Amino acid sequence: MKSIRAGTYKEIARANLRGQLLDAASRILAAEGAENLGIRRITDEVGASTMVFYSTFGNKQGLMEALWLEGFERFWLLQQEVLELNLTPFERVLALCRVYRTNALTNPEYFSITFGGAIKADIIPEAVRTKSRRVLDTLVQAVNESMEDGQLTKGDALEVATSLWSSAHGYCTLELAKFLEERASDEVFERHITANIRSYLVIS
């Protein structure tokens, strides 16, 4: 029993340290760019050795892939909270659009990695990028279900989902850049995204 508990504690400690390294790297990357993302700089931030870094990520490429996946994982977990709610398909589409903003505001450094170009997608292997697509697939499925439910006009669910994301992304990018200043709010975003989705509603 003691060995199992000791093993569990070690696993938790490793996971916590890994998270600290990722968070430190995401802050540096978002604020200063990839050219300033040195391994020693990252480990010094959390008081770890470079050996720990290499045993955790292998190399800098491994770190980039881990940051990419972490950003999308955080977004996906927020989406799962929506999917657990008792919503109509159309309400689910709206809620998933709101989650895009929630993720941007909650995880701004990771948002800059996943959707802001802090990490260029072309350095991420196709297999890793494929894993990250589930966040878009979640919205596509909700849009498709809303089409089948007769709330949204039937058509290309991927096209509609991409349009809604593009709209949410533009708003979030301006908000994070402080361009909207005090004009940014839940209510303003709601009007923004609702105006976009209205063009896809079935007119009865």
mmCIF file with all atom_site columns, N, CA, C and O in Angstrom, residues 27-73:
data_model
loop_
_atom_site.group_PDB
_atom_site.id
_atom_site.type_symbol
_atom_site.label_atom_id
_atom_site.label_alt_id
_atom_site.label_comp_id
_atom_site.label_asym_id
_atom_site.label_entity_id
_atom_site.label_seq_id
_atom_site.pdbx_PDB_ins_code
_atom_site.Cartn_x
_atom_site.Cartn_y
_atom_site.Cartn_z
_atom_site.occupancy
_atom_site.B_iso_or_equiv
_atom_site.pdbx_formal_charge
_atom_site.auth_seq_id
_atom_site.auth_comp_id
_atom_site.auth_asym_id
_atom_site.auth_atom_id
_atom_site.pdbx_PDB_model_num
ATOM 1   N N  . ARG A 1 27 ? 3.391  31.582 -21.077 1.00 0.00 ? 27 ARG A N  1
ATOM 2   C CA . ARG A 1 27 ? 3.477  33.007 -20.761 1.00 0.00 ? 27 ARG A CA 1
ATOM 3   C C  . ARG A 1 27 ? 4.601  33.674 -21.549 1.00 0.00 ? 27 ARG A C  1
ATOM 4   O O  . ARG A 1 27 ? 4.420  34.765 -22.102 1.00 0.00 ? 27 ARG A O  1
ATOM 5   N N  . ILE A 1 28 ? 5.755  33.026 -21.586 1.00 0.00 ? 28 ILE A N  1
ATOM 6   C CA . ILE A 1 28 ? 6.895  33.591 -22.314 1.00 0.00 ? 28 ILE A CA 1
ATOM 7   C C  . ILE A 1 28 ? 6.580  33.656 -23.804 1.00 0.00 ? 28 ILE A C  1
ATOM 8   O O  . ILE A 1 28 ? 6.836  34.671 -24.468 1.00 0.00 ? 28 ILE A O  1
ATOM 9   N N  . LEU A 1 29 ? 6.024  32.587 -24.323 1.00 0.00 ? 29 LEU A N  1
ATOM 10  C CA . LEU A 1 29 ? 5.726  32.512 -25.748 1.00 0.00 ? 29 LEU A CA 1
ATOM 11  C C  . LEU A 1 29 ? 4.728  33.584 -26.164 1.00 0.00 ? 29 LEU A C  1
ATOM 12  O O  . LEU A 1 29 ? 4.907  34.276 -27.168 1.00 0.00 ? 29 LEU A O  1
ATOM 13  N N  . ALA A 1 30 ? 3.665  33.746 -25.373 1.00 0.00 ? 30 ALA A N  1
ATOM 14  C CA . ALA A 1 30 ? 2.632  34.726 -25.708 1.00 0.00 ? 30 ALA A CA 1
ATOM 15  C C  . ALA A 1 30 ? 3.137  36.156 -25.599 1.00 0.00 ? 30 ALA A C  1
ATOM 16  O O  . ALA A 1 30 ? 2.777  37.021 -26.401 1.00 0.00 ? 30 ALA A O  1
ATOM 17  N N  . ALA A 1 31 ? 4.001  36.414 -24.616 1.00 0.00 ? 31 ALA A N  1
ATOM 18  C CA . ALA A 1 31 ? 4.456  37.783 -24.369 1.00 0.00 ? 31 ALA A CA 1
ATOM 19  C C  . ALA A 1 31 ? 5.668  38.183 -25.196 1.00 0.00 ? 31 ALA A C  1
ATOM 20  O O  . ALA A 1 31 ? 5.792  39.349 -25.604 1.00 0.00 ? 31 ALA A O  1
ATOM 21  N N  . GLU A 1 32 ? 6.555  37.214 -25.462 1.00 0.00 ? 32 GLU A N  1
ATOM 22  C CA . GLU A 1 32 ? 7.843  37.574 -26.054 1.00 0.00 ? 32 GLU A CA 1
ATOM 23  C C  . GLU A 1 32 ? 8.182  36.857 -27.352 1.00 0.00 ? 32 GLU A C  1
ATOM 24  O O  . GLU A 1 32 ? 9.172  37.175 -27.994 1.00 0.00 ? 32 GLU A O  1
ATOM 25  N N  . GLY A 1 33 ? 7.373  35.867 -27.716 1.00 0.00 ? 33 GLY A N  1
ATOM 26  C CA . GLY A 1 33 ? 7.619  35.171 -28.971 1.00 0.00 ? 33 GLY A CA 1
ATOM 27  C C  . GLY A 1 33 ? 8.531  33.965 -28.821 1.00 0.00 ? 33 GLY A C  1
ATOM 28  O O  . GLY A 1 33 ? 9.237  33.815 -27.820 1.00 0.00 ? 33 GLY A O  1
ATOM 29  N N  . ALA A 1 34 ? 8.516  33.116 -29.838 1.00 0.00 ? 34 ALA A N  1
ATOM 30  C CA . ALA A 1 34 ? 9.259  31.857 -29.800 1.00 0.00 ? 34 ALA A CA 1
ATOM 31  C C  . ALA A 1 34 ? 10.764 32.069 -29.698 1.00 0.00 ? 34 ALA A C  1
ATOM 32  O O  . ALA A 1 34 ? 11.489 31.234 -29.143 1.00 0.00 ? 34 ALA A O  1
ATOM 33  N N  . GLU A 1 35 ? 11.254 33.191 -30.217 1.00 0.00 ? 35 GLU A N  1
ATOM 34  C CA . GLU A 1 35 ? 12.698 33.431 -30.204 1.00 0.00 ? 35 GLU A CA 1
ATOM 35  C C  . GLU A 1 35 ? 13.250 33.596 -28.787 1.00 0.00 ? 35 GLU A C  1
ATOM 36  O O  . GLU A 1 35 ? 14.451 33.450 -28.549 1.00 0.00 ? 35 GLU A O  1
ATOM 37  N N  . ASN A 1 36 ? 12.385 33.913 -27.829 1.00 0.00 ? 36 ASN A N  1
ATOM 38  C CA . ASN A 1 36 ? 12.811 34.083 -26.437 1.00 0.00 ? 36 ASN A CA 1
ATOM 39  C C  . ASN A 1 36 ? 12.428 32.897 -25.552 1.00 0.00 ? 36 ASN A C  1
ATOM 40  O O  . ASN A 1 36 ? 12.568 32.963 -24.334 1.00 0.00 ? 36 ASN A O  1
ATOM 41  N N  . LEU A 1 37 ? 11.958 31.829 -26.194 1.00 0.00 ? 37 LEU A N  1
ATOM 42  C CA . LEU A 1 37 ? 11.510 30.661 -25.441 1.00 0.00 ? 37 LEU A CA 1
ATOM 43  C C  . LEU A 1 37 ? 12.676 29.691 -25.248 1.00 0.00 ? 37 LEU A C  1
ATOM 44  O O  . LEU A 1 37 ? 12.751 28.641 -25.884 1.00 0.00 ? 37 LEU A O  1
ATOM 45  N N  . GLY A 1 38 ? 13.589 30.049 -24.363 1.00 0.00 ? 38 GLY A N  1
ATOM 46  C CA . GLY A 1 38 ? 14.740 29.199 -24.079 1.00 0.00 ? 38 GLY A CA 1
ATOM 47  C C  . GLY A 1 38 ? 14.431 28.193 -22.992 1.00 0.00 ? 38 GLY A C  1
ATOM 48  O O  . GLY A 1 38 ? 13.657 28.474 -22.068 1.00 0.00 ? 38 GLY A O  1
ATOM 49  N N  . ILE A 1 39 ? 15.038 27.028 -23.102 1.00 0.00 ? 39 ILE A N  1
ATOM 50  C CA . ILE A 1 39 ? 14.782 25.966 -22.125 1.00 0.00 ? 39 ILE A CA 1
ATOM 51  C C  . ILE A 1 39 ? 15.224 26.394 -20.732 1.00 0.00 ? 39 ILE A C  1
ATOM 52  O O  . ILE A 1 39 ? 14.508 26.201 -19.745 1.00 0.00 ? 39 ILE A O  1
ATOM 53  N N  . ARG A 1 40 ? 16.389 26.993 -20.630 1.00 0.00 ? 40 ARG A N  1
ATOM 54  C CA . ARG A 1 40 ? 16.869 27.461 -19.329 1.00 0.00 ? 40 ARG A CA 1
ATOM 55  C C  . ARG A 1 40 ? 15.936 28.518 -18.764 1.00 0.00 ? 40 ARG A C  1
ATOM 56  O O  . ARG A 1 40 ? 15.664 28.548 -17.569 1.00 0.00 ? 40 ARG A O  1
ATOM 57  N N  . ARG A 1 41 ? 15.435 29.382 -19.615 1.00 0.00 ? 41 ARG A N  1
ATOM 58  C CA . ARG A 1 41 ? 14.503 30.430 -19.173 1.00 0.00 ? 41 ARG A CA 1
ATOM 59  C C  . ARG A 1 41 ? 13.244 29.813 -18.564 1.00 0.00 ? 41 ARG A C  1
ATOM 60  O O  . ARG A 1 41 ? 12.747 30.258 -17.527 1.00 0.00 ? 41 ARG A O  1
ATOM 61  N N  . ILE A 1 42 ? 12.746 28.773 -19.198 1.00 0.00 ? 42 ILE A N  1
ATOM 62  C CA . ILE A 1 42 ? 11.522 28.113 -18.720 1.00 0.00 ? 42 ILE A CA 1
ATOM 63  C C  . ILE A 1 42 ? 11.765 27.429 -17.379 1.00 0.00 ? 42 ILE A C  1
ATOM 64  O O  . ILE A 1 42 ? 10.986 27.594 -16.433 1.00 0.00 ? 42 ILE A O  1
ATOM 65  N N  . THR A 1 43 ? 12.839 26.668 -17.289 1.00 0.00 ? 43 THR A N  1
ATOM 66  C CA . THR A 1 43 ? 13.091 25.927 -16.054 1.00 0.00 ? 43 THR A CA 1
ATOM 67  C C  . THR A 1 43 ? 13.396 26.857 -14.889 1.00 0.00 ? 43 THR A C  1
ATOM 68  O O  . THR A 1 43 ? 13.023 26.578 -13.744 1.00 0.00 ? 43 THR A O  1
ATOM 69  N N  . ASP A 1 44 ? 14.081 27.962 -15.159 1.00 0.00 ? 44 ASP A N  1
ATOM 70  C CA . ASP A 1 44 ? 14.366 28.927 -14.098 1.00 0.00 ? 44 ASP A CA 1
ATOM 71  C C  . ASP A 1 44 ? 13.079 29.522 -13.535 1.00 0.00 ? 44 ASP A C  1
ATOM 72  O O  . ASP A 1 44 ? 12.998 29.842 -12.342 1.00 0.00 ? 44 ASP A O  1
ATOM 73  N N  . GLU A 1 45 ? 12.075 29.669 -14.392 1.00 0.00 ? 45 GLU A N  1
ATOM 74  C CA . GLU A 1 45 ? 10.790 30.247 -13.962 1.00 0.00 ? 45 GLU A CA 1
ATOM 75  C C  . GLU A 1 45 ? 10.129 29.411 -12.868 1.00 0.00 ? 45 GLU A C  1
ATOM 76  O O  . GLU A 1 45 ? 9.439  29.945 -12.005 1.00 0.00 ? 45 GLU A O  1
ATOM 77  N N  . VAL A 1 46 ? 10.318 28.098 -12.939 1.00 0.00 ? 46 VAL A N  1
ATOM 78  C CA . VAL A 1 46 ? 9.640  27.214 -11.982 1.00 0.00 ? 46 VAL A CA 1
ATOM 79  C C  . VAL A 1 46 ? 10.613 26.544 -11.018 1.00 0.00 ? 46 VAL A C  1
ATOM 80  O O  . VAL A 1 46 ? 10.218 25.711 -10.200 1.00 0.00 ? 46 VAL A O  1
ATOM 81  N N  . GLY A 1 47 ? 11.906 26.902 -11.122 1.00 0.00 ? 47 GLY A N  1
ATOM 82  C CA . GLY A 1 47 ? 12.892 26.331 -10.216 1.00 0.00 ? 47 GLY A CA 1
ATOM 83  C C  . GLY A 1 47 ? 13.188 24.874 -10.474 1.00 0.00 ? 47 GLY A C  1
ATOM 84  O O  . GLY A 1 47 ? 13.430 24.095 -9.539  1.00 0.00 ? 47 GLY A O  1
ATOM 85  N N  . ALA A 1 48 ? 13.148 24.479 -11.747 1.00 0.00 ? 48 ALA A N  1
ATOM 86  C CA . ALA A 1 48 ? 13.438 23.089 -12.119 1.00 0.00 ? 48 ALA A CA 1
ATOM 87  C C  . ALA A 1 48 ? 14.761 23.025 -12.874 1.00 0.00 ? 48 ALA A C  1
ATOM 88  O O  . ALA A 1 48 ? 15.298 24.045 -13.314 1.00 0.00 ? 48 ALA A O  1
ATOM 89  N N  . SER A 1 49 ? 15.273 21.821 -13.027 1.00 0.00 ? 49 SER A N  1
ATOM 90  C CA . SER A 1 49 ? 16.508 21.635 -13.774 1.00 0.00 ? 49 SER A CA 1
ATOM 91  C C  . SER A 1 49 ? 16.196 21.394 -15.249 1.00 0.00 ? 49 SER A C  1
ATOM 92  O O  . SER A 1 49 ? 15.084 20.987 -15.605 1.00 0.00 ? 49 SER A O  1
ATOM 93  N N  . THR A 1 50 ? 17.182 21.628 -16.090 1.00 0.00 ? 50 THR A N  1
ATOM 94  C CA . THR A 1 50 ? 16.993 21.350 -17.514 1.00 0.00 ? 50 THR A CA 1
ATOM 95  C C  . THR A 1 50 ? 16.807 19.848 -17.745 1.00 0.00 ? 50 THR A C  1
ATOM 96  O O  . THR A 1 50 ? 16.140 19.438 -18.702 1.00 0.00 ? 50 THR A O  1
ATOM 97  N N  . MET A 1 51 ? 17.371 19.024 -16.875 1.00 0.00 ? 51 MET A N  1
ATOM 98  C CA . MET A 1 51 ? 17.200 17.581 -16.994 1.00 0.00 ? 51 MET A CA 1
ATOM 99  C C  . MET A 1 51 ? 15.731 17.201 -16.869 1.00 0.00 ? 51 MET A C  1
ATOM 100 O O  . MET A 1 51 ? 15.232 16.317 -17.575 1.00 0.00 ? 51 MET A O  1
ATOM 101 N N  . VAL A 1 52 ? 15.038 17.889 -15.950 1.00 0.00 ? 52 VAL A N  1
ATOM 102 C CA . VAL A 1 52 ? 13.604 17.649 -15.787 1.00 0.00 ? 52 VAL A CA 1
ATOM 103 C C  . VAL A 1 52 ? 12.860 18.005 -17.072 1.00 0.00 ? 52 VAL A C  1
ATOM 104 O O  . VAL A 1 52 ? 11.954 17.288 -17.509 1.00 0.00 ? 52 VAL A O  1
ATOM 105 N N  . PHE A 1 53 ? 13.267 19.116 -17.677 1.00 0.00 ? 53 PHE A N  1
ATOM 106 C CA . PHE A 1 53 ? 12.633 19.522 -18.932 1.00 0.00 ? 53 PHE A CA 1
ATOM 107 C C  . PHE A 1 53 ? 12.788 18.438 -19.990 1.00 0.00 ? 53 PHE A C  1
ATOM 108 O O  . PHE A 1 53 ? 11.820 18.038 -20.636 1.00 0.00 ? 53 PHE A O  1
ATOM 109 N N  . TYR A 1 54 ? 14.009 17.964 -20.178 1.00 0.00 ? 54 TYR A N  1
ATOM 110 C CA . TYR A 1 54 ? 14.274 16.973 -21.225 1.00 0.00 ? 54 TYR A CA 1
ATOM 111 C C  . TYR A 1 54 ? 13.571 15.646 -20.939 1.00 0.00 ? 54 TYR A C  1
ATOM 112 O O  . TYR A 1 54 ? 13.096 14.983 -21.867 1.00 0.00 ? 54 TYR A O  1
ATOM 113 N N  . SER A 1 55 ? 13.492 15.264 -19.672 1.00 0.00 ? 55 SER A N  1
ATOM 114 C CA . SER A 1 55 ? 12.814 14.009 -19.339 1.00 0.00 ? 55 SER A CA 1
ATOM 115 C C  . SER A 1 55 ? 11.301 14.137 -19.517 1.00 0.00 ? 55 SER A C  1
ATOM 116 O O  . SER A 1 55 ? 10.612 13.139 -19.718 1.00 0.00 ? 55 SER A O  1
ATOM 117 N N  . THR A 1 56 ? 10.797 15.371 -19.448 1.00 0.00 ? 56 THR A N  1
ATOM 118 C CA . THR A 1 56 ? 9.359  15.599 -19.582 1.00 0.00 ? 56 THR A CA 1
ATOM 119 C C  . THR A 1 56 ? 8.932  15.753 -21.039 1.00 0.00 ? 56 THR A C  1
ATOM 120 O O  . THR A 1 56 ? 7.937  15.161 -21.480 1.00 0.00 ? 56 THR A O  1
ATOM 121 N N  . PHE A 1 57 ? 9.682  16.544 -21.810 1.00 0.00 ? 57 PHE A N  1
ATOM 122 C CA . PHE A 1 57 ? 9.270  16.869 -23.177 1.00 0.00 ? 57 PHE A CA 1
ATOM 123 C C  . PHE A 1 57 ? 10.202 16.327 -24.264 1.00 0.00 ? 57 PHE A C  1
ATOM 124 O O  . PHE A 1 57 ? 9.832  16.337 -25.441 1.00 0.00 ? 57 PHE A O  1
ATOM 125 N N  . GLY A 1 58 ? 11.355 15.864 -23.882 1.00 0.00 ? 58 GLY A N  1
ATOM 126 C CA . GLY A 1 58 ? 12.295 15.349 -24.866 1.00 0.00 ? 58 GLY A CA 1
ATOM 127 C C  . GLY A 1 58 ? 13.161 16.434 -25.469 1.00 0.00 ? 58 GLY A C  1
ATOM 128 O O  . GLY A 1 58 ? 14.388 16.389 -25.377 1.00 0.00 ? 58 GLY A O  1
ATOM 129 N N  . ASN A 1 59 ? 12.530 17.421 -26.067 1.00 0.00 ? 59 ASN A N  1
ATOM 130 C CA . ASN A 1 59 ? 13.245 18.541 -26.683 1.00 0.00 ? 59 ASN A CA 1
ATOM 131 C C  . ASN A 1 59 ? 12.261 19.698 -26.883 1.00 0.00 ? 59 ASN A C  1
ATOM 132 O O  . ASN A 1 59 ? 11.100 19.621 -26.453 1.00 0.00 ? 59 ASN A O  1
ATOM 133 N N  . LYS A 1 60 ? 12.715 20.748 -27.526 1.00 0.00 ? 60 LYS A N  1
ATOM 134 C CA . LYS A 1 60 ? 11.866 21.920 -27.700 1.00 0.00 ? 60 LYS A CA 1
ATOM 135 C C  . LYS A 1 60 ? 10.670 21.629 -28.603 1.00 0.00 ? 60 LYS A C  1
ATOM 136 O O  . LYS A 1 60 ? 9.576  22.172 -28.395 1.00 0.00 ? 60 LYS A O  1
ATOM 137 N N  . GLN A 1 61 ? 10.855 20.773 -29.580 1.00 0.00 ? 61 GLN A N  1
ATOM 138 C CA . GLN A 1 61 ? 9.739  20.388 -30.434 1.00 0.00 ? 61 GLN A CA 1
ATOM 139 C C  . GLN A 1 61 ? 8.667  19.672 -29.622 1.00 0.00 ? 61 GLN A C  1
ATOM 140 O O  . GLN A 1 61 ? 7.462  19.903 -29.801 1.00 0.00 ? 61 GLN A O  1
ATOM 141 N N  . GLY A 1 62 ? 9.107  18.807 -28.713 1.00 0.00 ? 62 GLY A N  1
ATOM 142 C CA . GLY A 1 62 ? 8.157  18.121 -27.841 1.00 0.00 ? 62 GLY A CA 1
ATOM 143 C C  . GLY A 1 62 ? 7.385  19.099 -26.983 1.00 0.00 ? 62 GLY A C  1
ATOM 144 O O  . GLY A 1 62 ? 6.183  18.911 -26.724 1.00 0.00 ? 62 GLY A O  1
ATOM 145 N N  . LEU A 1 63 ? 8.064  20.156 -26.538 1.00 0.00 ? 63 LEU A N  1
ATOM 146 C CA . LEU A 1 63 ? 7.394  21.205 -25.760 1.00 0.00 ? 63 LEU A CA 1
ATOM 147 C C  . LEU A 1 63 ? 6.328  21.897 -26.610 1.00 0.00 ? 63 LEU A C  1
ATOM 148 O O  . LEU A 1 63 ? 5.214  22.133 -26.137 1.00 0.00 ? 63 LEU A O  1
ATOM 149 N N  . MET A 1 64 ? 6.668  22.233 -27.842 1.00 0.00 ? 64 MET A N  1
ATOM 150 C CA . MET A 1 64 ? 5.722  22.922 -28.723 1.00 0.00 ? 64 MET A CA 1
ATOM 151 C C  . MET A 1 64 ? 4.466  22.081 -28.935 1.00 0.00 ? 64 MET A C  1
ATOM 152 O O  . MET A 1 64 ? 3.346  22.584 -28.879 1.00 0.00 ? 64 MET A O  1
ATOM 153 N N  . GLU A 1 65 ? 4.661  20.804 -29.145 1.00 0.00 ? 65 GLU A N  1
ATOM 154 C CA . GLU A 1 65 ? 3.515  19.915 -29.346 1.00 0.00 ? 65 GLU A CA 1
ATOM 155 C C  . GLU A 1 65 ? 2.680  19.805 -28.069 1.00 0.00 ? 65 GLU A C  1
ATOM 156 O O  . GLU A 1 65 ? 1.439  19.782 -28.114 1.00 0.00 ? 65 GLU A O  1
ATOM 157 N N  . ALA A 1 66 ? 3.348  19.758 -26.928 1.00 0.00 ? 66 ALA A N  1
ATOM 158 C CA . ALA A 1 66 ? 2.637  19.675 -25.647 1.00 0.00 ? 66 ALA A CA 1
ATOM 159 C C  . ALA A 1 66 ? 1.843  20.947 -25.381 1.00 0.00 ? 66 ALA A C  1
ATOM 160 O O  . ALA A 1 66 ? 0.705  20.894 -24.884 1.00 0.00 ? 66 ALA A O  1
ATOM 161 N N  . LEU A 1 67 ? 2.415  22.107 -25.704 1.00 0.00 ? 67 LEU A N  1
ATOM 162 C CA . LEU A 1 67 ? 1.706  23.379 -25.540 1.00 0.00 ? 67 LEU A CA 1
ATOM 163 C C  . LEU A 1 67 ? 0.473  23.426 -26.441 1.00 0.00 ? 67 LEU A C  1
ATOM 164 O O  . LEU A 1 67 ? -0.603 23.875 -26.029 1.00 0.00 ? 67 LEU A O  1
ATOM 165 N N  . TRP A 1 68 ? 0.642  22.996 -27.660 1.00 0.00 ? 68 TRP A N  1
ATOM 166 C CA . TRP A 1 68 ? -0.459 22.966 -28.622 1.00 0.00 ? 68 TRP A CA 1
ATOM 167 C C  . TRP A 1 68 ? -1.614 22.099 -28.104 1.00 0.00 ? 68 TRP A C  1
ATOM 168 O O  . TRP A 1 68 ? -2.770 22.533 -28.069 1.00 0.00 ? 68 TRP A O  1
ATOM 169 N N  . LEU A 1 69 ? -1.283 20.896 -27.667 1.00 0.00 ? 69 LEU A N  1
ATOM 170 C CA . LEU A 1 69 ? -2.307 19.979 -27.175 1.00 0.00 ? 69 LEU A CA 1
ATOM 171 C C  . LEU A 1 69 ? -2.938 20.471 -25.883 1.00 0.00 ? 69 LEU A C  1
ATOM 172 O O  . LEU A 1 69 ? -4.141 20.301 -25.665 1.00 0.00 ? 69 LEU A O  1
ATOM 173 N N  . GLU A 1 70 ? -2.144 21.083 -25.015 1.00 0.00 ? 70 GLU A N  1
ATOM 174 C CA . GLU A 1 70 ? -2.670 21.611 -23.753 1.00 0.00 ? 70 GLU A CA 1
ATOM 175 C C  . GLU A 1 70 ? -3.698 22.698 -24.009 1.00 0.00 ? 70 GLU A C  1
ATOM 176 O O  . GLU A 1 70 ? -4.757 22.749 -23.363 1.00 0.00 ? 70 GLU A O  1
ATOM 177 N N  . GLY A 1 71 ? -3.400 23.585 -24.959 1.00 0.00 ? 71 GLY A N  1
ATOM 178 C CA . GLY A 1 71 ? -4.344 24.648 -25.284 1.00 0.00 ? 71 GLY A CA 1
ATOM 179 C C  . GLY A 1 71 ? -5.670 24.106 -25.774 1.00 0.00 ? 71 GLY A C  1
ATOM 180 O O  . GLY A 1 71 ? -6.739 24.548 -25.337 1.00 0.00 ? 71 GLY A O  1
ATOM 181 N N  . PHE A 1 72 ? -5.609 23.127 -26.650 1.00 0.00 ? 72 PHE A N  1
ATOM 182 C CA . PHE A 1 72 ? -6.846 22.553 -27.182 1.00 0.00 ? 72 PHE A CA 1
ATOM 183 C C  . PHE A 1 72 ? -7.553 21.691 -26.151 1.00 0.00 ? 72 PHE A C  1
ATOM 184 O O  . PHE A 1 72 ? -8.783 21.591 -26.137 1.00 0.00 ? 72 PHE A O  1
ATOM 185 N N  . GLU A 1 73 ? -6.806 21.053 -25.259 1.00 0.00 ? 73 GLU A N  1
ATOM 186 C CA . GLU A 1 73 ? -7.402 20.247 -24.201 1.00 0.00 ? 73 GLU A CA 1
ATOM 187 C C  . GLU A 1 73 ? -8.225 21.129 -23.254 1.00 0.00 ? 73 GLU A C  1
ATOM 188 O O  . GLU A 1 73 ? -9.341 20.765 -22.856 1.00 0.00 ? 73 GLU A O  1
#
